[in-house]
Coordinates of C-alpha atoms in Angstrom, one line a residue:
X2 CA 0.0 0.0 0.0
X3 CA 0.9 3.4 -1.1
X4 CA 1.8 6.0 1.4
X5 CA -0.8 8.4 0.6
X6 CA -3.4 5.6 0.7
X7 CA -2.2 5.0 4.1
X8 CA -3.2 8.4 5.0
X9 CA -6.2 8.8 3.1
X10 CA -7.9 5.2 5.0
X11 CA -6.5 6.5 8.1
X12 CA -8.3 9.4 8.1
X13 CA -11.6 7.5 6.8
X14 CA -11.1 5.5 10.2
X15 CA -10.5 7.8 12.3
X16 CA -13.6 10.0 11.2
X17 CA -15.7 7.1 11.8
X18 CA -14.7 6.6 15.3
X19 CA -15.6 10.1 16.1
X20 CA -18.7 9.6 14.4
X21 CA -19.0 6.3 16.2
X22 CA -17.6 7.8 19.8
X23 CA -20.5 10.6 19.7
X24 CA -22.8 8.5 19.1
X25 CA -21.6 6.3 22.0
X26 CA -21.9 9.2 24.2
X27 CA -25.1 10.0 23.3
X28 CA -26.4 6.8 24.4
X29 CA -24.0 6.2 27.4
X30 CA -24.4 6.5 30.9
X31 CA -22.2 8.6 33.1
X32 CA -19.7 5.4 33.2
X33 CA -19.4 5.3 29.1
X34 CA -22.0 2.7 29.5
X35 CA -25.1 2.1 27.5
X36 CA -28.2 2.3 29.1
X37 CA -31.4 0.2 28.4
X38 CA -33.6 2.3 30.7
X39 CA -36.2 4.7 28.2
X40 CA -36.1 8.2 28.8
X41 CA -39.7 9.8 29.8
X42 CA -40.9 11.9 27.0
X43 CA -41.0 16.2 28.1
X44 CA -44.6 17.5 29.0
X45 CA -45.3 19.2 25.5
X46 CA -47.8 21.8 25.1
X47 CA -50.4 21.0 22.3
X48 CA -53.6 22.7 21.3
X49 CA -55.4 21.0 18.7
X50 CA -57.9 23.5 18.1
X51 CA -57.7 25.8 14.5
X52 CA -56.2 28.5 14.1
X53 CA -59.5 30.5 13.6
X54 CA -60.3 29.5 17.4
X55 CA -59.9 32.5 19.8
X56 CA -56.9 32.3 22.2
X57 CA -57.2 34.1 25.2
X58 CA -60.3 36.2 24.3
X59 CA -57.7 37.6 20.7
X60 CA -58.5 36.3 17.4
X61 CA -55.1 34.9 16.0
X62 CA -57.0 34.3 12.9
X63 CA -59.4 36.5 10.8
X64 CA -60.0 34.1 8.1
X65 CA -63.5 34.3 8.5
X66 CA -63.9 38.5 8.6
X67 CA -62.3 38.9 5.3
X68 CA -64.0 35.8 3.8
X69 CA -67.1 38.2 4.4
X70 CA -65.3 41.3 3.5
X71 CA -63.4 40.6 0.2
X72 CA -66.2 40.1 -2.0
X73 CA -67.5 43.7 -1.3
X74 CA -63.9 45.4 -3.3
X75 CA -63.7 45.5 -7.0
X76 CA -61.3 46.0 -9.9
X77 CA -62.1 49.6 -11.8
X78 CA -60.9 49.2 -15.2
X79 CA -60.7 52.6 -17.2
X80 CA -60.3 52.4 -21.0
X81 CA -60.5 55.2 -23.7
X82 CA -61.4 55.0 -27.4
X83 CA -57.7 55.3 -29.6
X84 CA -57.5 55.3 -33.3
X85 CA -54.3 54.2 -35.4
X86 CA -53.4 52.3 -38.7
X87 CA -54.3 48.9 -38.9
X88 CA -51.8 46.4 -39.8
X89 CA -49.4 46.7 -42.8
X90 CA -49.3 44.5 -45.8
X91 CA -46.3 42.6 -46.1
X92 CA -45.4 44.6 -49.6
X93 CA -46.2 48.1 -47.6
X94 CA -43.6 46.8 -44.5
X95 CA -40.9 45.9 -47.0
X96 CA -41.7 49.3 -49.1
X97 CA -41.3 51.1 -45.6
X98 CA -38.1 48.8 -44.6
X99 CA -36.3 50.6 -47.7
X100 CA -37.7 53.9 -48.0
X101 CA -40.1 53.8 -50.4
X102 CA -43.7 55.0 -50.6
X103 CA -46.3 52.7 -50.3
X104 CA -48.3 50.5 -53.0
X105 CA -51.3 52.7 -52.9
X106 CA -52.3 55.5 -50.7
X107 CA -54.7 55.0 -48.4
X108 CA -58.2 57.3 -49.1
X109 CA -61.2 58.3 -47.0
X110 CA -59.7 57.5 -44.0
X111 CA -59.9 53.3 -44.4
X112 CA -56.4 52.5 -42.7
X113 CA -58.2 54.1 -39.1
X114 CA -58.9 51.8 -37.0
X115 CA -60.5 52.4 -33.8
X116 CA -60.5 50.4 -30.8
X117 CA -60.7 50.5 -26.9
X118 CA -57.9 50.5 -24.9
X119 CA -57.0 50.0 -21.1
X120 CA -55.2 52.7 -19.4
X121 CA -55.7 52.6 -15.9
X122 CA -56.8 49.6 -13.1
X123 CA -57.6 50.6 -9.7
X124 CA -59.8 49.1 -7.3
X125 CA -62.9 50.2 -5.6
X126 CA -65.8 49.0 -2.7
X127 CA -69.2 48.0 -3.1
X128 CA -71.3 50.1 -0.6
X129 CA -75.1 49.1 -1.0
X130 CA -76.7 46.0 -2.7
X131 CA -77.8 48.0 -5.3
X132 CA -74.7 48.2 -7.3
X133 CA -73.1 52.0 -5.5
X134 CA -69.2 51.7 -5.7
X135 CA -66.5 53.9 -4.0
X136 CA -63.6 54.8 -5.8
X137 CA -60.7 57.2 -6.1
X138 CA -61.6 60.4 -8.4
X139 CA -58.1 59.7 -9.6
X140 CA -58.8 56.2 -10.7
X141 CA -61.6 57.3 -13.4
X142 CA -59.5 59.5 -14.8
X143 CA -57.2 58.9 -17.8
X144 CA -53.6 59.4 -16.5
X145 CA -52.3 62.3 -14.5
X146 CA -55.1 64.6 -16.5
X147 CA -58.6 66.0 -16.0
X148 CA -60.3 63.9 -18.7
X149 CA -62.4 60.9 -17.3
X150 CA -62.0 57.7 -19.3
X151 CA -64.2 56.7 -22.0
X152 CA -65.4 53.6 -19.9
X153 CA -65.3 52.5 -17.1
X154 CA -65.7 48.7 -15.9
X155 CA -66.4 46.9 -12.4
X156 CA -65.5 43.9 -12.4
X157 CA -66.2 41.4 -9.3
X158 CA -64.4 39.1 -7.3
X159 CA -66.4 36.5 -9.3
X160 CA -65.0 37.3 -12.8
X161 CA -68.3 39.2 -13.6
X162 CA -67.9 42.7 -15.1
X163 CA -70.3 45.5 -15.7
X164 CA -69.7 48.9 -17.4
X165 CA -70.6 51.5 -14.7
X166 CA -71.7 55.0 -14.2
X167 CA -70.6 57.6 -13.2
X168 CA -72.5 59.2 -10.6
X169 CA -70.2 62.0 -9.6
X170 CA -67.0 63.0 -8.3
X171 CA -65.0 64.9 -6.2
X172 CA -61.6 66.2 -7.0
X173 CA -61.1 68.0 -3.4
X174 CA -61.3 64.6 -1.6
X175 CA -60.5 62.3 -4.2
X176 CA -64.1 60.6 -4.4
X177 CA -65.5 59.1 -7.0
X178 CA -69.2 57.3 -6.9
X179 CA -70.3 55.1 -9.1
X180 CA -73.2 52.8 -10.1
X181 CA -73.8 49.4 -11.7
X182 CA -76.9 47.5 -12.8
X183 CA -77.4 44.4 -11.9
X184 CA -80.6 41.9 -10.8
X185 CA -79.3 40.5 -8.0
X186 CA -78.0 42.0 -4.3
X187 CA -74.5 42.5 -4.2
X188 CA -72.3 42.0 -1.2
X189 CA -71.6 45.4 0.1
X190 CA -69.4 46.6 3.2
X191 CA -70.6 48.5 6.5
X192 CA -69.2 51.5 6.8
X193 CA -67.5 51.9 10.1
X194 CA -67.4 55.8 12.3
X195 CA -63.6 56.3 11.4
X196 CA -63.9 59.2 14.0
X197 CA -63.9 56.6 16.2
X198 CA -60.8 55.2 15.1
X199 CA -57.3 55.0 17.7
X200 CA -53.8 54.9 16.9
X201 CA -53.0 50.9 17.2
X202 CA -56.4 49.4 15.8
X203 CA -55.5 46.6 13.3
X204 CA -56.6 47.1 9.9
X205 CA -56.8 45.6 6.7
X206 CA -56.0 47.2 3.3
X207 CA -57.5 45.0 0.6
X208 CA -57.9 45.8 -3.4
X209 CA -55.7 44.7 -6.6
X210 CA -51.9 45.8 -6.1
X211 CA -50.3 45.9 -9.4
X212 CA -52.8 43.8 -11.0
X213 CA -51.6 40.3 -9.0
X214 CA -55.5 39.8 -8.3
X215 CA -57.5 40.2 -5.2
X216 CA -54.8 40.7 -1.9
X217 CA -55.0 41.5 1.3
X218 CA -52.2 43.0 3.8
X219 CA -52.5 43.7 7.6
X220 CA -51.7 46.3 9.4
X221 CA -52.2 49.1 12.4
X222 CA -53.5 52.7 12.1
X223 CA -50.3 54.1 12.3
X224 CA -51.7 57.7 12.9
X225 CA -54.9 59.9 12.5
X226 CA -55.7 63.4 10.6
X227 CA -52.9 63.3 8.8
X228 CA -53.4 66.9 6.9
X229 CA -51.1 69.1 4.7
X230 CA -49.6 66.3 3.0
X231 CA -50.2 68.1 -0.3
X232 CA -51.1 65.0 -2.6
X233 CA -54.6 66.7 -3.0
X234 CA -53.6 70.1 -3.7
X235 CA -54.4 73.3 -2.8
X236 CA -57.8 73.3 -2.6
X237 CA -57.7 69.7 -1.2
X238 CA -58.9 68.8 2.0
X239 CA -56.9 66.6 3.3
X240 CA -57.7 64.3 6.6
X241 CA -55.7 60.9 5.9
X242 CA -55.9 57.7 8.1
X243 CA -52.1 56.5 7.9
X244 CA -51.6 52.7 8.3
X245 CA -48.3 50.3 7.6
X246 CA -50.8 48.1 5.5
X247 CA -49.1 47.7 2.8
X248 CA -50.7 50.1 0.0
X249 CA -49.5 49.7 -3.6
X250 CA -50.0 50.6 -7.4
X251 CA -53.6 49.6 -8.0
X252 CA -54.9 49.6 -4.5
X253 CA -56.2 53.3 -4.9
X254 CA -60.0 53.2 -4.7
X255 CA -60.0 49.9 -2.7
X256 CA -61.4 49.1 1.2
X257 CA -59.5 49.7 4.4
X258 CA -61.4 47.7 7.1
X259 CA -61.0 47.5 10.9
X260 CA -60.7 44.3 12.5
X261 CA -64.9 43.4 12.6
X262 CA -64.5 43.6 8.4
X263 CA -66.0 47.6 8.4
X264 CA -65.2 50.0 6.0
X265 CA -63.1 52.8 7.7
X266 CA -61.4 54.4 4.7
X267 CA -60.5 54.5 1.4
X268 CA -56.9 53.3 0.5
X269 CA -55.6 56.3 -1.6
X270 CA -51.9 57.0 -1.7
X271 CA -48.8 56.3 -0.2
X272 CA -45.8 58.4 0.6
X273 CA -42.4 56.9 -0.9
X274 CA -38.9 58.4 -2.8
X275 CA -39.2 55.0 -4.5
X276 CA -42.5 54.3 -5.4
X277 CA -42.9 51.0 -3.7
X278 CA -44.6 50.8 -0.2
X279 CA -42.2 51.7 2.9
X280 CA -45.5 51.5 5.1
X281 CA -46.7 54.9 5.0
X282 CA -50.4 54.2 3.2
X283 CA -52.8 57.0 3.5
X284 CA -56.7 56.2 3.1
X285 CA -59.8 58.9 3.3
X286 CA -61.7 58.2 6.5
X287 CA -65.2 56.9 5.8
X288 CA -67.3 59.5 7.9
X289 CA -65.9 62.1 4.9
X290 CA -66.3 59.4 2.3
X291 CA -69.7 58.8 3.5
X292 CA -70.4 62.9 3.1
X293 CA -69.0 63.3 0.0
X294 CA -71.2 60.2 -1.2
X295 CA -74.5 61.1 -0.4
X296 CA -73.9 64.5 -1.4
X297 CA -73.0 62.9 -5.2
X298 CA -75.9 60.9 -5.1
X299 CA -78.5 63.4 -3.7
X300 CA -77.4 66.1 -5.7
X301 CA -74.9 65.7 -7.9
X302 CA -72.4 67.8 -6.2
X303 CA -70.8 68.5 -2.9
X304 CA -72.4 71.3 -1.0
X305 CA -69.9 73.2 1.2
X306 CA -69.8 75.5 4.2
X307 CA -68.2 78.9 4.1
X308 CA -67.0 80.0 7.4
X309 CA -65.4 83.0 6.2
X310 CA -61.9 83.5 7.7
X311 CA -58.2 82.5 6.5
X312 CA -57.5 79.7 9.6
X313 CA -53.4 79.2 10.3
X314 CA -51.9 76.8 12.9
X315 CA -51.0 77.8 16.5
X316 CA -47.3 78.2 16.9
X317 CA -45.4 77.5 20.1
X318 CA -43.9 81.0 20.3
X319 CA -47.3 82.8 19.6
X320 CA -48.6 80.8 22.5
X321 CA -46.2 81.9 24.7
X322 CA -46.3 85.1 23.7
X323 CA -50.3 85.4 24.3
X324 CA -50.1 83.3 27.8
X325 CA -51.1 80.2 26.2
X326 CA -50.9 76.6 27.8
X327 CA -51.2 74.7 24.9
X328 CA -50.7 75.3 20.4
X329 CA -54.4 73.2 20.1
X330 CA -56.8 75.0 17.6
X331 CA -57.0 77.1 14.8
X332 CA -55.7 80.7 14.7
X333 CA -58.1 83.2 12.7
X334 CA -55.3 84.9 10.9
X335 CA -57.6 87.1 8.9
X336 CA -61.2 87.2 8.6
X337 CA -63.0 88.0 5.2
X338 CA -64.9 91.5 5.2
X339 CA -68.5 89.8 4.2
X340 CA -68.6 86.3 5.2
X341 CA -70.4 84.5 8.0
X342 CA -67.5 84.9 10.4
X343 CA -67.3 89.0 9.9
X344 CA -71.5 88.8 10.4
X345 CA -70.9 86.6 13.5
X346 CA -68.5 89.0 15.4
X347 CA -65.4 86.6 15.1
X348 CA -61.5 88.5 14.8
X349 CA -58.5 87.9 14.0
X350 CA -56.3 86.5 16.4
X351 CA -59.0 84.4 17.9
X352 CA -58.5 80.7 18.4
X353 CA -61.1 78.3 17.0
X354 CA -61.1 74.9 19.4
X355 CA -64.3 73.4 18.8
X356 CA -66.8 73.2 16.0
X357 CA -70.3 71.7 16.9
X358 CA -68.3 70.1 20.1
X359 CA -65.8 68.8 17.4
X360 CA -62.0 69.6 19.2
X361 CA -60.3 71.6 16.4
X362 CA -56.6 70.9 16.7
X363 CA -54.8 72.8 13.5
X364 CA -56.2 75.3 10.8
X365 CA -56.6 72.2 8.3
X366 CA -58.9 70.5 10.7
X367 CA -61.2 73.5 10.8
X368 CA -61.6 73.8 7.2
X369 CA -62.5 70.1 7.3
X370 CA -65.1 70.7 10.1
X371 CA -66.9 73.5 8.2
X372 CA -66.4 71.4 4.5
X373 CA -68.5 68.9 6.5
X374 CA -71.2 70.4 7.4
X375 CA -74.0 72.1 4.4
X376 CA -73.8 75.8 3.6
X377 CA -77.1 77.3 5.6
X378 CA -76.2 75.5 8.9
X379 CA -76.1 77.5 12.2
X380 CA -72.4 76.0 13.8
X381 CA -71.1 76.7 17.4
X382 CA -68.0 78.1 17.9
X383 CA -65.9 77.7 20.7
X384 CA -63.5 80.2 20.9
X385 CA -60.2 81.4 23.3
X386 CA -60.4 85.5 22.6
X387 CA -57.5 87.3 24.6
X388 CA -57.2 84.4 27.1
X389 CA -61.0 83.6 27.7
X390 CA -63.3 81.3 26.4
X391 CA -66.5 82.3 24.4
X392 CA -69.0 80.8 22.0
X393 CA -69.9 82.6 18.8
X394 CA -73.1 81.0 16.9
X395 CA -72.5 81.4 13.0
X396 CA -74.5 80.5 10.2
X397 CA -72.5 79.3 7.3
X398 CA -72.4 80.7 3.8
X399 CA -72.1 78.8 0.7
X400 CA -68.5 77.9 -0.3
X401 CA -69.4 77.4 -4.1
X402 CA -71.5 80.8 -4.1
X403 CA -68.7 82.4 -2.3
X404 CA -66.0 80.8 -5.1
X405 CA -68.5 81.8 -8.2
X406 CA -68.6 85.5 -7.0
X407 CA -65.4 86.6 -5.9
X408 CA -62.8 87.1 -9.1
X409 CA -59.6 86.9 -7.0
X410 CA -59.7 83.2 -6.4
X411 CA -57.1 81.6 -7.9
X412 CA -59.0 79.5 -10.6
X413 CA -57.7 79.5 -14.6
X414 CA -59.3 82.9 -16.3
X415 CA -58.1 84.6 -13.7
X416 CA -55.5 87.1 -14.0
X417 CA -52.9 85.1 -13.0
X418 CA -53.9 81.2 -12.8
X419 CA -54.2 79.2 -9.5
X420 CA -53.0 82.5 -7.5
X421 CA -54.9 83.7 -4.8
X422 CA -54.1 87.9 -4.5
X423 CA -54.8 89.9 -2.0
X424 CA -54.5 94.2 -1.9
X425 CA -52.1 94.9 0.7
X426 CA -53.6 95.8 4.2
X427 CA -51.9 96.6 7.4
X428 CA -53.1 93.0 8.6
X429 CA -51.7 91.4 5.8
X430 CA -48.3 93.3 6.0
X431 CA -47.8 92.4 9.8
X432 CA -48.5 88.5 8.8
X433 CA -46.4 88.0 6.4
X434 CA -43.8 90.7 7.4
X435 CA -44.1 93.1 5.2
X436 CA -42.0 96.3 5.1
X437 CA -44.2 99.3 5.2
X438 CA -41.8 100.4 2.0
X439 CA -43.2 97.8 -0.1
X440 CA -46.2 98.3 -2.1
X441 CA -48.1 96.3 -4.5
X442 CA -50.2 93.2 -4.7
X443 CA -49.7 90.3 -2.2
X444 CA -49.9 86.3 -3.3
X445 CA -51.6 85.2 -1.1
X446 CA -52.1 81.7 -1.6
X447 CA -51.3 79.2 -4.8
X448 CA -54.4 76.9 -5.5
X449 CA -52.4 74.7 -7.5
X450 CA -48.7 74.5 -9.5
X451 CA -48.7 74.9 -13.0
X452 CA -45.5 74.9 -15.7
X453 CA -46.6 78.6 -15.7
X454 CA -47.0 79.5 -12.1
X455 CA -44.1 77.0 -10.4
X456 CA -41.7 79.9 -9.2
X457 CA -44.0 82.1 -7.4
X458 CA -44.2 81.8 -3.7
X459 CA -47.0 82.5 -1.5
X460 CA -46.0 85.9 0.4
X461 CA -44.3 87.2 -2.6
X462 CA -45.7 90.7 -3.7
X463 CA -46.1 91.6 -6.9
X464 CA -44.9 95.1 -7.5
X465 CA -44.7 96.0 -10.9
X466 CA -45.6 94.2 -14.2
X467 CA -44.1 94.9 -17.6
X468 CA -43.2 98.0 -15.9
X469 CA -46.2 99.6 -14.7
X470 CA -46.7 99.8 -11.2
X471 CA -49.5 97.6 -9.8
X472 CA -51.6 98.0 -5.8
X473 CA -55.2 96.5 -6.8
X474 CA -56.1 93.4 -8.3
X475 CA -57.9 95.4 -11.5
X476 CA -54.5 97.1 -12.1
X477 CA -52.7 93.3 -12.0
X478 CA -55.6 92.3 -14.9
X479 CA -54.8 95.5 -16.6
X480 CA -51.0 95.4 -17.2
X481 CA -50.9 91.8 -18.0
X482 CA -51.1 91.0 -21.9
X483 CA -51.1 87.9 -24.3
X484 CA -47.9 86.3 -24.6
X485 CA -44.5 86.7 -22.1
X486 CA -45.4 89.2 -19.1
X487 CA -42.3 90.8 -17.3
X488 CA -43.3 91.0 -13.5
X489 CA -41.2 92.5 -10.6
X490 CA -41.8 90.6 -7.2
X491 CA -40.6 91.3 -3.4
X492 CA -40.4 88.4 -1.0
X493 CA -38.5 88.0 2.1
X494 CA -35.9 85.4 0.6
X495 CA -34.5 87.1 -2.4
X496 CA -36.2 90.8 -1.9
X497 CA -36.7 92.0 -5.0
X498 CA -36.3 90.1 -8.5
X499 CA -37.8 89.6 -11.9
X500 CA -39.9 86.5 -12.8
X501 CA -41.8 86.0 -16.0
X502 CA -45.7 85.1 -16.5
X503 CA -47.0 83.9 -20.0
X504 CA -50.5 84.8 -20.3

C-alpha cells in the first residue's frame, strides 16, 4: 500500500470513530455505559384547536372576517377609445423597410382603425346592494389629466364585469361614486365611524396591487388626521388615516377595514422616494367618504360650508407670547370682510377649538369641520379670545357661491392662474412681514402649481408688471397682456427680482 493511501484510509477510520464515539456518548451513561432504561418523553404543550379558534379572548385568525369582506372590493378598469393604422401588408412593410412610398395610398380615412384601450386599473368598494361603488376620483381619470376615461368597468371578485356610471366626483377629496346595474343583491361593506378610530387598531388594506388579483395585507392605524400632505392640492382637503398596510399601485380606490371587516377608509396613496410601499399608506376616513357620497348621489355635487376667515396653525412662540398653555386649535389669521365669520363677530387673532363640540386641533382641521357640514347650517364656535373662552353662533355661507362671485380666487381665467391675491392691508403686512416700503399686490395663496405659475411663492408681492406699477387686483388684470409678461416681485428670501408670467 501506497503511502498516501495510508493516510487517506487513516483518516476515513478515524472519522468514523468520532462519528462512532458521539454516538456512544449520546447513548452512554455517566460510566461510558449504554443504558437500556427509556427516557420519559417532556410534558409538550399542544392545542389541537384551529387557528381560527380565539386564544385568550384575541383572534389569531381573521380568516372568516375577510372571507365576508373581500367580496364587497372591486377592480375599476378605465379604457378610452384610440385610433391608429391597422396592420401593414407585407409589400407596404418591406416598401417602408427601404424607403419607399407605399403601394397605394390610403383614401377616406380606411387605414383608421378604432379600438378601446385600457389605461388605468384601480380598485374600488361595493357600498349598498344596489350596485353603489367607491372609488378614487383619480382612478376614473385617464392618466395624471382631467379627462375621465371613456369607460369605465367593475369587475367582481367573481369574474363578472359590468360597465358602470358615473354618478359623480370629487376632485377636493378624491371621491369618486359610481353605479352598476345588476338583478341580484351585491355583497356590500358596512361602513364603520372612522372618528372613532385609535392609533394601534389593526386594519386591513384589501384591493388589486399591481394587478396580481385580489390581496389582502394587515396592518395598524399608524396615525390619524394626517393633513397638509399636499397629494390633494391646494384646494384639497386633506384628513388621511395612515396605516403600515401595505398600500400599492392599484390599491387606490380599494377598502381599508378594521378588524370586525367595516369599512373605515378608502386606501388612496402612499408616501415613498421610490414608489414602492415603505409602510406609509394614507386612506380617506369613511365619515368624509360617507359625506362626500350622499352629497353625489342626492345632488350631484358636494355642497360646502363657508366660514369665512383664513385659519393658520398655533405656533409655540405665539402661544407663549399670548399666555397660552397649549398650540391646540386654529388661529383666525384674517377674517373676510362679508362672510359669515365678519356677520358673527369673530376677529383675527382668535382661536377656534371646537366646531359643533368637534376639538379643532390645527387650521386644516377647521376647514375640514366647516367642508363637512352644508352651507345654511347655524355651527357653534368655541373660541379662546384674549385668554378667555367664548361661543360665537354662525350660520354658514355657501363655499361654491362664495367661489362663483369673488374674481380673485385663484382659478384658470383669472388674472394670473391658480393665485390667490390679495390688496395689501396693514393686517396682511404684519402676517407676512411686510415692510411698510413695499407696495403692490400680495400672493396670497397658490391653488395649485402649474408649468406657468411654479416659481411664485406664496408671500411674494407683486410690484410692478411689464413696468407699470400695480396696488389692486384690477390694475394686476390691466397690465398683464397675451404672450410673455415681465413682473417684478418682493419676498422675504430674495427681496426684489424679476420673474416672468406667460399669459
Amino acid at each position: 500500500m501506497t503511502v498516501q493511501k495510508s493516510v487517506r484510509y487513516s483518516l476515513i477510520l478515524a472519522t468514523i470513530g468520532l462519528f462512532a464515539g458521539t454516538a456512544i456518548w449520546v447513548g452512554a451513561d455517566e460510566n461510558g455505559e449504554r443504558s437500556d432504561e427509556a427516557r420519559e418523553l417532556p410534558t409538550l404543550l399542544v392545542d389541537e384547536n384551529p387557528v381560527s379558534e380565539l386564544a385568550n379572548g384575541q383572534p389569531v385568525s381573521y380568516a372568516d372576517v375577510l372571507e365576508q369582506a373581500t367580496p364587497s372590493v372591486v377592480g375599476v378598469v378605465t379604457t378610452e377609445v384610440v385610433s391608429g393604422r391597422r396592420g401593414l401588408s407585407q409589400e407596404d412593410y418591406m416598401r417602408r423597410l427601404f424607403g419607399l412610398p407605399p403601394a397605394q395610398e390610403p383614401d377616406d380615412g380606411d387605414d383608421q382603425d378604432e379600438r378601446r384601450q385600457a389605461v388605468g386599473m384601480g380598485s374600488g368598494v361595493i357600498v349598498s346592494s344596489d350596485g353603489y361603488v367607491i372609488t378614487n376620483n383619480h382612478v376614473v381619470r385617464v392618466g395624471r389629466s382631467d379627462e375621465l376615461a371613456d369607460e369605465i368597468i367593475v369587475q367582481l371578485i367573481d369574474g363578472r364585469e359590468f360597465t358602470a356610471e358615473l354618478v359623480g366626483s370629487d376632485e377636493r377629496t378624491d371621491v369618486a361614486v359610481l353605479k352598476i346595474d345588476v338583478d341580484e343583491e351585491l355583497p356590500a361593506l358596512t361602513i364603520a365611524d372612522s372618528d372613532l378610530l385609535r392609533v394601534g387598531d389593526v386594519c386591513f388594506a384589501i384591493g388589486n396591487p399591481l394587478r396580481v388579483g385580489l390581496t389582502v395585507t394587515q396592518g395598524l392605524v399608524s396615525a390619524l388626521g394626517r393633513t397638509n400632505i399636499g397629494i390633494l392640492g391646494f384646494q384639497g382637503y386633506e384628513d388621511f388615516i395612515q396605516t403600515d398596510a401595505a398600500i400599492n399601485m392599484g390599491n387606490s380606490g380599494g377598502a381599508l377595514v378594521d378588524a370586525n371587516g367595516r369599512l373605515i377608509g378608502i386606501n388612496t396613496a402612499i408616501i415613498s422616494r421610490t414608489g414602492g410601499n415603505i409602510g406609509i399608506g394614507l386612506a380617506i376616513p369613511s365619515s368624509l367618504v360617507r359625506y362626500v357620497m350622499e352629497s353625489l348621489i342626492e345632488q350631484g355635487e358636494v355642497p360646502r360650508g363657508f366660514l369665512g376667515v383664513v385659519p393658520g396653525d398655533l405656533t409655540p412662540e405665539l402661544a407663549e407670547a399670548w399666555g397660552l398653555s397649549s398650540t391646540k386649535g386654529a388661529l383666525v389669521r384674517q377674517v373676510e370682510p362679508e362672510g359669515a365669520a365678519k356677520a358673527a363677530g369673530i376677529e383675527h387673532r382668535d382661536i377656534i377649538t371646537e366646531v359643533d363640540g368637534r376639538f379643532i386641533d390645527s387650521g386644516a382641521e377647521l376647514r375640514i369641520a366647516i367642508a363637512q357640514t352644508p352651507p345654511g347650517e347655524t355651527v357653534s364656535l368655541k373660541i379662546i379670545r384674549d385668554g378667555n373662552e367664548i361661543t360665537k353662533e354662525v350660520t354658514l355661507g355657501s363655499l361654491g357661491e362664495r367661489m362663483a362671485s369673488t374674481p380673485r380666487q385663484g382659478e384658470e381665467g383669472s388674472a394670473i392662474e391658480y393665485l390667490v391675491l390679495e390688496e395689501l392691508t396693514d393686517e396682511l403686512r404684519s402676517e407676512y412681514s411686510i415692510p411698510s416700503s413695499v407696495e403692490g399686490v400680495l400672493i396670497a395663496r397658490i391653488e395649485r402649481v402649474t408649468p406657468r405659475n411654479q416659481d411664485f411663492e406664496e408671500g411674494m408681492v407683486i410690484v410692478e408688471i411689464n413696468r407699470d406699477k400695480v396696488t389692486s387686483l384690477s390694475e394686476v388684470a390691466d397690465s398683464l397682456r397675451e404672450g410673455i409678461n415681465s413682473l417684478y416681485v418682493w419676498s422675504r428670501e430674495t427681496s426684489y427680482d424679476y420673474l416672468t408670467y406667460e399669459k
